[in-house]
Amino acid sequence: MHRGGFIRIFLIIAALSLLLDWYVFTGVKNFTADWNSLRLRQLVNWGYLVISVGVTVLFIAGFGSFSTAKGMTPFHEWVLSIFITFLITKIFFVLILFLGDIGRFFYGIINHFVKSKDAAAQSFFPARRKFISEIAILVSAVPFTGFFYAMLKGKYDYKLHRETLYFDDLPDAFDGFTITQVSDIHSGSFDNTAAMQKGIDMARAQKSDLFVFTGDLVNNAAWEIEPYLERFAQLKAPYGQFSILGNHDYGDYIEWSSEAEKEANLEKLKQHHKTLGYRLLLNENVVIEKNGQKISLIGVQNWGKGFIQLGDLDKALRGVDKDAFKILLSHDPTHWEEKVRYNPTTIHLTLSGHTHGAQFGVETAGFRWSPVQYRYLDWAGLVNEKNRYLYVNRGFGFLAFSGRLGIWPEVTVITLKKSESPESPKV
């Protein structure tokens, strides 16, 4: 989308935000109406309006300076995130207030037909009760505090996810073989290097046999990873480090002065993978050998439903023994959904990322929800279909919204095990 399109959308959203401000302001005034101190009432009432409208003005000004030639910077992400926090908070407040006003409306209608003549002079609508505004404030405080937690702490609150997978045909030498997966670094969004280093340290501490990175090293441009090259180069493994490209790595979401400049950016990014010590797999495969036995590691370029489709699985499988144990690196899980699980060649395990789990949702032992599930069938964690596994990493970094809530940044460790029975255990 070009700059003009972005600005039009943001102006519409900003106008909606200002309309909500007027309605919320009436609720805040109702909340403070019985306070004894006039000065305190004015401070709270007008303080809310100045701060909330100020956030919207900052949002308009910030994205007025937005350039599709550079993409979103951490500044733009922070402006957007604060605006979203206030917008969602206001929506929750307005919903409660509106329900109360609907009740007033129906009460007024009923009262109009049953009231006595002596009450004829009374107002049609009863006054808004203070407790409705109190409930609105309590309810809206939940998203407000939650989103600020997401921005200040949640986006660097790295979680370690472990999975043990059993296979009948895993070579004996690889029984207990471990793989650390990191995905979606999105280095152009980082705003706290020390906090980000904690995630790198977590990945290093696993001391896995193999390290893989499954795409989106940057948001748009190769230079974004340059301040962090030495840090992510710390991720080493005895059997090597391997990587693939994600949809953001191709630079398709910003404007370039020429196609040659865009191509040069991609070549520079590929060199950065080499500097990191990662072997970038571009529709190709490598053999991992241990004690004379082998498995095949396959990597494809991005293939996503509705996104870039440069991944060529058939090309990547050339030279791979049909009976070999195969692990595929493919950034977008829709590739597995659309192509990999139906491929005549059995690919035992596919490692993906891309979705970020929307960076927002709920994951408990018995319940999982994220808005991303309405776009992606498989959006986080492990999937097993006829012993063809997919693991979707929730992402290391963040994009656009400078935070994470409920869907925390992830480092994954997968252990491969030889099945002890003829049939692999169910997940």
CSV table of C-alpha atoms in Angstrom, one decimal:
chain,number,residue,atom,x,y,z
A,1,MET,CA,0.0,0.0,0.0
A,2,HIS,CA,1.3,3.5,-0.9
A,3,ARG,CA,1.8,6.3,1.6
A,4,GLY,CA,-1.5,8.0,0.6
A,5,GLY,CA,-3.5,4.8,1.3
A,6,PHE,CA,-1.9,4.5,4.7
A,7,ILE,CA,-2.7,8.1,5.6
A,8,ARG,CA,-6.3,7.8,4.6
A,9,ILE,CA,-6.8,4.7,6.7
A,10,PHE,CA,-5.1,6.2,9.7
A,11,LEU,CA,-7.2,9.4,9.5
A,12,ILE,CA,-10.4,7.4,9.5
A,13,ILE,CA,-9.3,5.5,12.6
A,14,ALA,CA,-8.2,8.7,14.2
A,15,ALA,CA,-11.6,10.3,13.6
A,16,LEU,CA,-13.2,7.2,15.2
A,17,SER,CA,-10.9,7.6,18.2
A,18,LEU,CA,-11.9,11.3,18.6
A,19,LEU,CA,-15.6,10.4,18.4
A,20,LEU,CA,-15.0,7.8,21.2
A,21,ASP,CA,-13.2,10.5,23.2
A,22,TRP,CA,-16.4,12.6,23.3
A,23,TYR,CA,-18.5,9.7,24.6
A,24,VAL,CA,-15.9,8.6,27.2
A,25,PHE,CA,-15.6,12.2,28.4
A,26,THR,CA,-19.3,12.2,29.3
A,27,GLY,CA,-18.7,9.0,31.3
A,28,VAL,CA,-15.7,10.5,33.1
A,29,LYS,CA,-17.7,13.6,34.0
A,30,ASN,CA,-20.5,11.4,35.4
A,31,PHE,CA,-17.9,9.5,37.5
A,32,THR,CA,-16.5,12.8,39.0
A,33,ALA,CA,-19.8,14.6,39.3
A,34,ASP,CA,-20.2,14.2,43.1
A,35,TRP,CA,-16.6,15.1,44.0
A,36,ASN,CA,-16.4,18.0,46.4
A,37,SER,CA,-13.3,19.5,44.8
A,38,LEU,CA,-14.1,21.4,41.6
A,39,ARG,CA,-10.4,21.7,40.8
A,40,LEU,CA,-9.9,17.9,41.1
A,41,ARG,CA,-13.0,17.2,38.9
A,42,GLN,CA,-11.7,19.5,36.2
A,43,LEU,CA,-8.2,18.1,36.5
A,44,VAL,CA,-9.5,14.5,35.9
A,45,ASN,CA,-12.1,15.4,33.3
A,46,TRP,CA,-9.9,17.6,31.2
A,47,GLY,CA,-6.8,15.7,32.0
A,48,TYR,CA,-8.3,12.6,30.4
A,49,LEU,CA,-9.4,14.6,27.3
A,50,VAL,CA,-6.0,16.3,26.8
A,51,ILE,CA,-4.0,13.0,27.2
A,52,SER,CA,-6.3,10.9,25.0
A,53,VAL,CA,-6.7,13.5,22.2
A,54,GLY,CA,-3.0,14.1,22.5
A,55,VAL,CA,-2.3,10.5,21.8
A,56,THR,CA,-4.5,10.6,18.7
A,57,VAL,CA,-2.7,13.8,17.5
A,58,LEU,CA,0.6,12.1,18.0
A,59,PHE,CA,-0.7,9.2,16.0
A,60,ILE,CA,-1.7,11.4,13.1
A,61,ALA,CA,1.6,13.4,13.3
A,62,GLY,CA,3.7,10.2,13.6
A,63,PHE,CA,2.2,8.5,10.6
A,64,GLY,CA,2.1,11.8,8.7
A,65,SER,CA,5.9,11.4,8.7
A,66,PHE,CA,5.7,7.7,7.8
A,67,SER,CA,7.7,6.8,4.7
A,68,THR,CA,7.1,3.7,2.8
A,69,ALA,CA,10.7,4.0,1.6
A,70,LYS,CA,11.9,3.1,5.1
A,71,GLY,CA,9.0,1.3,6.7
A,72,MET,CA,8.0,1.3,10.3
A,73,THR,CA,10.7,2.3,12.8
A,74,PRO,CA,10.6,1.6,16.5
A,75,PHE,CA,9.2,5.1,17.0
A,76,HIS,CA,6.3,4.4,14.6
A,77,GLU,CA,5.7,1.1,16.4
A,78,TRP,CA,5.5,2.8,19.8
A,79,VAL,CA,3.2,5.5,18.5
A,80,LEU,CA,0.9,2.9,16.9
A,81,SER,CA,1.0,0.7,20.1
A,82,ILE,CA,0.1,3.5,22.5
A,83,PHE,CA,-2.7,4.6,20.2
A,84,ILE,CA,-4.0,1.1,19.9
A,85,THR,CA,-3.9,0.8,23.7
A,86,PHE,CA,-6.0,3.9,24.2
A,87,LEU,CA,-8.3,2.9,21.4
A,88,ILE,CA,-9.1,-0.5,22.7
A,89,THR,CA,-9.4,0.9,26.3
A,90,LYS,CA,-12.0,3.4,25.0
A,91,ILE,CA,-13.9,0.8,23.1
A,92,PHE,CA,-14.3,-1.3,26.3
A,93,PHE,CA,-15.3,1.8,28.3
A,94,VAL,CA,-17.8,2.8,25.6
A,95,LEU,CA,-19.4,-0.7,25.4
A,96,ILE,CA,-20.2,-0.7,29.1
A,97,LEU,CA,-21.4,2.9,29.0
A,98,PHE,CA,-23.5,2.2,26.0
A,99,LEU,CA,-25.2,-0.8,27.6
A,100,GLY,CA,-26.1,1.4,30.6
A,101,ASP,CA,-27.5,4.1,28.2
A,102,ILE,CA,-29.6,1.4,26.4
A,103,GLY,CA,-31.0,0.5,29.8
A,104,ARG,CA,-31.8,4.1,30.5
A,105,PHE,CA,-33.5,4.4,27.1
A,106,PHE,CA,-35.8,1.4,27.7
A,107,TYR,CA,-36.5,2.5,31.3
A,108,GLY,CA,-37.5,5.9,29.9
A,109,ILE,CA,-39.9,4.4,27.4
A,110,ILE,CA,-41.5,2.1,30.1
A,111,ASN,CA,-41.7,4.9,32.6
A,112,HIS,CA,-43.3,7.2,30.0
A,113,PHE,CA,-46.3,4.9,29.7
A,114,VAL,CA,-46.8,4.0,33.3
A,115,LYS,CA,-45.8,7.1,35.2
A,116,SER,CA,-48.4,9.3,37.0
A,117,LYS,CA,-49.5,12.7,35.8
A,118,ASP,CA,-47.6,14.2,38.8
A,119,ALA,CA,-44.4,12.9,37.2
A,120,ALA,CA,-45.1,14.4,33.8
A,121,ALA,CA,-42.5,17.1,34.4
A,122,GLN,CA,-39.8,14.6,35.0
A,123,SER,CA,-37.1,14.0,32.3
A,124,PHE,CA,-37.9,11.3,29.8
A,125,PHE,CA,-34.5,9.6,30.5
A,126,PRO,CA,-33.3,8.9,34.0
A,127,ALA,CA,-29.9,10.3,34.9
A,128,ARG,CA,-26.9,8.1,34.2
A,129,ARG,CA,-25.9,6.3,37.4
A,130,LYS,CA,-22.4,6.7,38.7
A,131,PHE,CA,-21.9,2.9,39.2
A,132,ILE,CA,-22.2,2.4,35.4
A,133,SER,CA,-19.2,4.7,34.9
A,134,GLU,CA,-17.4,2.9,37.7
A,135,ILE,CA,-17.9,-0.4,36.1
A,136,ALA,CA,-16.7,1.0,32.7
A,137,ILE,CA,-13.5,2.3,34.4
A,138,LEU,CA,-12.9,-1.1,36.0
A,139,VAL,CA,-13.5,-3.1,32.9
A,140,SER,CA,-11.4,-0.8,30.6
A,141,ALA,CA,-8.5,-0.8,33.1
A,142,VAL,CA,-8.0,-4.5,32.2
A,143,PRO,CA,-6.9,-3.9,28.5
A,144,PHE,CA,-5.2,-0.7,29.5
A,145,THR,CA,-2.8,-2.3,32.0
A,146,GLY,CA,-2.5,-5.5,29.9
A,147,PHE,CA,-1.4,-3.6,26.8
A,148,PHE,CA,1.1,-1.5,28.7
A,149,TYR,CA,2.5,-4.7,30.2
A,150,ALA,CA,2.8,-6.2,26.7
A,151,MET,CA,4.8,-3.2,25.6
A,152,LEU,CA,7.0,-2.7,28.6
A,153,LYS,CA,7.8,-6.3,29.5
A,154,GLY,CA,5.8,-8.9,27.5
A,155,LYS,CA,7.6,-8.5,24.2
A,156,TYR,CA,10.9,-9.7,25.8
A,157,ASP,CA,9.4,-12.3,28.2
A,158,TYR,CA,10.9,-15.2,26.4
A,159,LYS,CA,9.5,-18.7,26.9
A,160,LEU,CA,11.1,-22.0,26.3
A,161,HIS,CA,8.9,-24.6,24.5
A,162,ARG,CA,10.1,-28.2,24.5
A,163,GLU,CA,8.7,-31.0,22.3
A,164,THR,CA,9.8,-34.6,22.1
A,165,LEU,CA,8.8,-36.4,18.8
A,166,TYR,CA,8.9,-40.1,18.2
A,167,PHE,CA,9.6,-41.7,14.8
A,168,ASP,CA,9.8,-45.3,13.8
A,169,ASP,CA,12.3,-44.6,11.0
A,170,LEU,CA,14.6,-42.2,12.8
A,171,PRO,CA,18.2,-43.4,12.3
A,172,ASP,CA,19.5,-44.9,15.6
A,173,ALA,CA,22.4,-42.4,15.8
A,174,PHE,CA,19.9,-39.5,16.0
A,175,ASP,CA,17.9,-40.9,18.9
A,176,GLY,CA,17.9,-38.0,21.4
A,177,PHE,CA,19.1,-35.5,18.7
A,178,THR,CA,18.1,-31.9,19.7
A,179,ILE,CA,17.2,-28.9,17.6
A,180,THR,CA,16.9,-25.3,18.8
A,181,GLN,CA,14.5,-23.2,16.6
A,182,VAL,CA,14.3,-19.5,16.5
A,183,SER,CA,12.0,-17.6,14.1
A,184,ASP,CA,10.9,-14.1,13.1
A,185,ILE,CA,13.6,-12.1,14.7
A,186,HIS,CA,12.4,-8.8,13.1
A,187,SER,CA,15.5,-7.0,14.1
A,188,GLY,CA,14.2,-3.6,12.9
A,189,SER,CA,11.8,-3.5,15.8
A,190,PHE,CA,14.1,-4.0,18.7
A,191,ASP,CA,14.3,-1.2,21.2
A,192,ASN,CA,16.0,-2.8,24.2
A,193,THR,CA,19.2,-4.7,23.3
A,194,ALA,CA,19.9,-5.9,26.8
A,195,ALA,CA,16.4,-7.4,27.1
A,196,MET,CA,16.7,-9.0,23.7
A,197,GLN,CA,20.0,-10.6,24.7
A,198,LYS,CA,18.1,-12.6,27.3
A,199,GLY,CA,16.4,-14.5,24.5
A,200,ILE,CA,19.7,-15.2,22.8
A,201,ASP,CA,21.2,-16.5,26.1
A,202,MET,CA,18.2,-18.8,26.5
A,203,ALA,CA,18.7,-20.3,23.1
A,204,ARG,CA,22.5,-20.7,23.7
A,205,ALA,CA,21.9,-22.4,27.1
A,206,GLN,CA,20.0,-25.3,25.4
A,207,LYS,CA,23.3,-26.5,23.8
A,208,SER,CA,21.3,-28.3,21.1
A,209,ASP,CA,22.9,-30.4,18.4
A,210,LEU,CA,21.5,-28.3,15.6
A,211,PHE,CA,20.3,-24.7,15.4
A,212,VAL,CA,17.8,-23.5,12.8
A,213,PHE,CA,16.3,-20.1,12.0
A,214,THR,CA,13.0,-20.1,10.1
A,215,GLY,CA,12.8,-16.6,8.5
A,216,ASP,CA,12.1,-12.9,8.9
A,217,LEU,CA,15.5,-11.8,10.1
A,218,VAL,CA,14.5,-8.2,9.3
A,219,ASN,CA,11.3,-6.1,8.8
A,220,ASN,CA,12.4,-4.8,5.4
A,221,ALA,CA,16.0,-3.8,5.0
A,222,ALA,CA,19.3,-5.7,5.4
A,223,TRP,CA,20.8,-2.9,7.6
A,224,GLU,CA,18.3,-3.6,10.4
A,225,ILE,CA,20.2,-6.7,11.6
A,226,GLU,CA,23.7,-5.1,11.4
A,227,PRO,CA,23.7,-3.8,15.1
A,228,TYR,CA,23.0,-7.4,16.3
A,229,LEU,CA,25.2,-9.5,14.0
A,230,GLU,CA,27.7,-10.3,16.8
A,231,ARG,CA,24.9,-11.2,19.2
A,232,PHE,CA,23.0,-13.6,17.0
A,233,ALA,CA,26.3,-15.1,15.8
A,234,GLN,CA,26.6,-16.5,19.3
A,235,LEU,CA,24.0,-19.1,18.4
A,236,LYS,CA,26.2,-22.1,17.5
A,237,ALA,CA,25.6,-25.9,17.4
A,238,PRO,CA,27.9,-28.9,16.8
A,239,TYR,CA,26.0,-30.0,13.7
A,240,GLY,CA,25.7,-26.5,12.3
A,241,GLN,CA,23.4,-23.5,12.0
A,242,PHE,CA,20.9,-23.3,9.1
A,243,SER,CA,18.4,-20.6,8.0
A,244,ILE,CA,15.8,-19.7,5.4
A,245,LEU,CA,14.1,-16.5,4.2
A,246,GLY,CA,10.7,-15.2,5.3
A,247,ASN,CA,8.3,-13.0,3.5
A,248,HIS,CA,9.7,-9.8,5.1
A,249,ASP,CA,13.3,-10.6,4.1
A,250,TYR,CA,12.6,-9.8,0.4
A,251,GLY,CA,12.0,-6.1,1.0
A,252,ASP,CA,8.5,-6.2,-0.6
A,253,TYR,CA,6.8,-4.0,2.0
A,254,ILE,CA,8.8,-0.7,1.3
A,255,GLU,CA,9.5,1.3,-1.7
A,256,TRP,CA,12.9,1.2,-3.4
A,257,SER,CA,14.4,3.7,-5.8
A,258,SER,CA,14.9,0.9,-8.3
A,259,GLU,CA,14.6,-2.9,-8.7
A,260,ALA,CA,18.4,-3.0,-8.7
A,261,GLU,CA,18.5,-1.4,-5.2
A,262,LYS,CA,16.0,-4.0,-3.9
A,263,GLU,CA,18.0,-6.9,-5.3
A,264,ALA,CA,21.2,-5.5,-3.8
A,265,ASN,CA,19.4,-5.3,-0.4
A,266,LEU,CA,18.5,-9.0,-0.7
A,267,GLU,CA,22.0,-10.0,-1.6
A,268,LYS,CA,23.3,-8.0,1.3
A,269,LEU,CA,20.9,-9.8,3.6
A,270,LYS,CA,22.1,-13.2,2.3
A,271,GLN,CA,25.7,-12.1,3.2
A,272,HIS,CA,24.5,-11.2,6.7
A,273,HIS,CA,23.3,-14.8,7.1
A,274,LYS,CA,26.8,-15.9,6.2
A,275,THR,CA,28.3,-13.4,8.7
A,276,LEU,CA,26.0,-14.9,11.4
A,277,GLY,CA,27.4,-18.3,10.6
A,278,TYR,CA,24.1,-19.6,9.2
A,279,ARG,CA,24.0,-21.7,6.1
A,280,LEU,CA,21.1,-20.1,4.1
A,281,LEU,CA,19.0,-22.8,2.3
A,282,LEU,CA,17.4,-21.6,-0.9
A,283,ASN,CA,15.3,-24.4,-2.2
A,284,GLU,CA,18.0,-26.9,-1.4
A,285,ASN,CA,19.0,-29.6,1.0
A,286,VAL,CA,22.0,-30.7,3.1
A,287,VAL,CA,22.9,-33.9,4.8
A,288,ILE,CA,23.4,-34.0,8.5
A,289,GLU,CA,25.6,-37.0,9.4
A,290,LYS,CA,26.2,-38.6,12.8
A,291,ASN,CA,28.1,-41.8,13.5
A,292,GLY,CA,27.9,-42.8,9.9
A,293,GLN,CA,24.1,-42.3,9.7
A,294,LYS,CA,22.3,-39.4,7.9
A,295,ILE,CA,19.2,-37.3,7.9
A,296,SER,CA,18.2,-34.7,5.3
A,297,LEU,CA,17.6,-31.0,6.2
A,298,ILE,CA,15.7,-29.2,3.5
A,299,GLY,CA,15.1,-25.4,3.2
A,300,VAL,CA,12.8,-23.6,0.9
A,301,GLN,CA,12.3,-19.9,0.1
A,302,ASN,CA,9.1,-18.3,1.3
A,303,TRP,CA,5.8,-19.9,0.2
A,304,GLY,CA,2.7,-18.6,1.8
A,305,LYS,CA,-1.0,-18.5,0.9
A,306,GLY,CA,-1.6,-14.9,0.0
A,307,PHE,CA,2.2,-14.1,0.3
A,308,ILE,CA,5.3,-14.6,-1.7
A,309,GLN,CA,5.5,-18.0,-3.3
A,310,LEU,CA,9.1,-18.6,-4.3
A,311,GLY,CA,9.4,-21.9,-2.4
A,312,ASP,CA,10.0,-24.8,-4.7
A,313,LEU,CA,9.7,-28.1,-2.7
A,314,ASP,CA,10.4,-30.3,-5.6
A,315,LYS,CA,13.7,-28.5,-6.4
A,316,ALA,CA,14.6,-28.6,-2.7
A,317,LEU,CA,14.1,-32.4,-2.6
A,318,ARG,CA,16.4,-33.1,-5.5
A,319,GLY,CA,19.0,-35.7,-4.6
A,320,VAL,CA,17.2,-36.6,-1.4
A,321,ASP,CA,16.8,-40.3,-0.9
A,322,LYS,CA,13.0,-41.1,-0.7
A,323,ASP,CA,13.6,-43.2,2.4
A,324,ALA,CA,15.7,-40.6,4.2
A,325,PHE,CA,14.5,-39.0,7.4
A,326,LYS,CA,13.6,-35.4,6.4
A,327,ILE,CA,13.2,-32.1,8.2
A,328,LEU,CA,11.9,-29.1,6.3
A,329,LEU,CA,12.4,-25.4,7.1
A,330,SER,CA,9.6,-23.4,5.6
A,331,HIS,CA,8.7,-20.0,7.0
A,332,ASP,CA,4.9,-20.0,6.4
A,333,PRO,CA,2.8,-22.8,7.9
A,334,THR,CA,0.3,-22.5,5.0
A,335,HIS,CA,3.0,-24.2,2.9
A,336,TRP,CA,2.6,-27.3,5.0
A,337,GLU,CA,-1.1,-27.0,4.9
A,338,GLU,CA,-1.3,-26.6,1.2
A,339,LYS,CA,1.7,-28.6,-0.2
A,340,VAL,CA,3.9,-30.4,2.3
A,341,ARG,CA,1.4,-32.7,4.0
A,342,TYR,CA,0.0,-33.9,0.7
A,343,ASN,CA,3.4,-34.3,-1.0
A,344,PRO,CA,4.1,-37.9,-2.2
A,345,THR,CA,7.4,-37.7,-0.4
A,346,THR,CA,7.1,-38.1,3.3
A,347,ILE,CA,8.6,-35.1,5.2
A,348,HIS,CA,8.7,-36.1,8.8
A,349,LEU,CA,9.0,-32.7,10.4
A,350,THR,CA,8.4,-29.1,9.1
A,351,LEU,CA,9.5,-26.1,11.2
A,352,SER,CA,7.7,-22.8,10.5
A,353,GLY,CA,7.0,-19.4,12.1
A,354,HIS,CA,5.4,-16.4,10.4
A,355,THR,CA,2.2,-16.0,12.4
A,356,HIS,CA,3.6,-14.6,15.7
A,357,GLY,CA,0.4,-16.0,17.2
A,358,ALA,CA,-0.8,-12.4,16.5
A,359,GLN,CA,1.4,-11.4,19.5
A,360,PHE,CA,-1.9,-11.5,21.4
A,361,GLY,CA,-4.1,-14.3,22.8
A,362,VAL,CA,-4.8,-16.8,25.4
A,363,GLU,CA,-3.0,-20.2,25.9
A,364,THR,CA,-3.9,-22.4,28.8
A,365,ALA,CA,-3.9,-26.2,29.3
A,366,GLY,CA,-7.5,-26.5,28.0
A,367,PHE,CA,-8.0,-23.4,25.9
A,368,ARG,CA,-6.2,-21.5,23.1
A,369,TRP,CA,-7.4,-18.4,21.3
A,370,SER,CA,-5.8,-15.7,19.2
A,371,PRO,CA,-7.3,-13.5,16.5
A,372,VAL,CA,-4.7,-15.0,14.1
A,373,GLN,CA,-6.7,-18.3,14.1
A,374,TYR,CA,-9.2,-16.8,11.8
A,375,ARG,CA,-6.5,-16.4,9.2
A,376,TYR,CA,-4.3,-19.5,9.9
A,377,LEU,CA,-5.4,-23.1,10.5
A,378,ASP,CA,-2.2,-23.9,12.3
A,379,TRP,CA,-0.8,-20.8,14.1
A,380,ALA,CA,1.3,-22.0,17.0
A,381,GLY,CA,2.8,-25.1,18.5
A,382,LEU,CA,2.7,-28.7,17.3
A,383,VAL,CA,0.4,-30.3,14.7
A,384,ASN,CA,0.5,-34.0,13.7
A,385,GLU,CA,-1.3,-35.5,10.7
A,386,LYS,CA,-0.5,-39.1,9.9
A,387,ASN,CA,2.9,-38.7,11.6
A,388,ARG,CA,3.8,-35.7,9.5
A,389,TYR,CA,4.6,-33.1,12.0
A,390,LEU,CA,4.4,-29.3,11.8
A,391,TYR,CA,5.8,-27.0,14.5
A,392,VAL,CA,4.9,-23.3,14.3
A,393,ASN,CA,7.2,-21.1,16.4
A,394,ARG,CA,5.5,-18.1,17.9
A,395,GLY,CA,8.4,-15.8,17.0
A,396,PHE,CA,11.4,-14.3,18.7
A,397,GLY,CA,10.6,-10.6,17.9
A,398,PHE,CA,7.6,-8.5,17.2
A,399,LEU,CA,6.3,-6.3,14.4
A,400,ALA,CA,3.9,-3.3,14.2
A,401,PHE,CA,2.5,-3.7,17.7
A,402,SER,CA,5.5,-3.2,20.0
A,403,GLY,CA,4.4,-5.7,22.5
A,404,ARG,CA,3.2,-9.2,23.3
A,405,LEU,CA,0.4,-10.3,25.5
A,406,GLY,CA,-0.5,-13.9,26.2
A,407,ILE,CA,1.5,-15.1,23.2
A,408,TRP,CA,5.0,-14.7,24.4
A,409,PRO,CA,8.3,-14.7,22.4
A,410,GLU,CA,9.6,-18.2,21.9
A,411,VAL,CA,12.7,-20.3,21.8
A,412,THR,CA,11.9,-23.9,20.8
A,413,VAL,CA,13.8,-27.1,21.5
A,414,ILE,CA,12.7,-30.3,19.7
A,415,THR,CA,14.1,-33.7,20.7
A,416,LEU,CA,13.9,-36.5,18.1
A,417,LYS,CA,13.4,-39.9,19.6
A,418,LYS,CA,13.3,-43.4,18.1
A,419,SER,CA,9.9,-45.0,18.7
A,420,GLU,CA,10.0,-48.0,21.1
A,421,SER,CA,6.9,-49.5,19.6
A,422,PRO,CA,5.7,-50.0,16.0
A,423,GLU,CA,3.3,-47.1,16.2
A,424,SER,CA,4.4,-43.5,17.1
A,425,PRO,CA,2.7,-42.0,20.2
A,426,LYS,CA,-0.1,-39.6,19.4
A,427,VAL,CA,0.3,-35.9,20.2
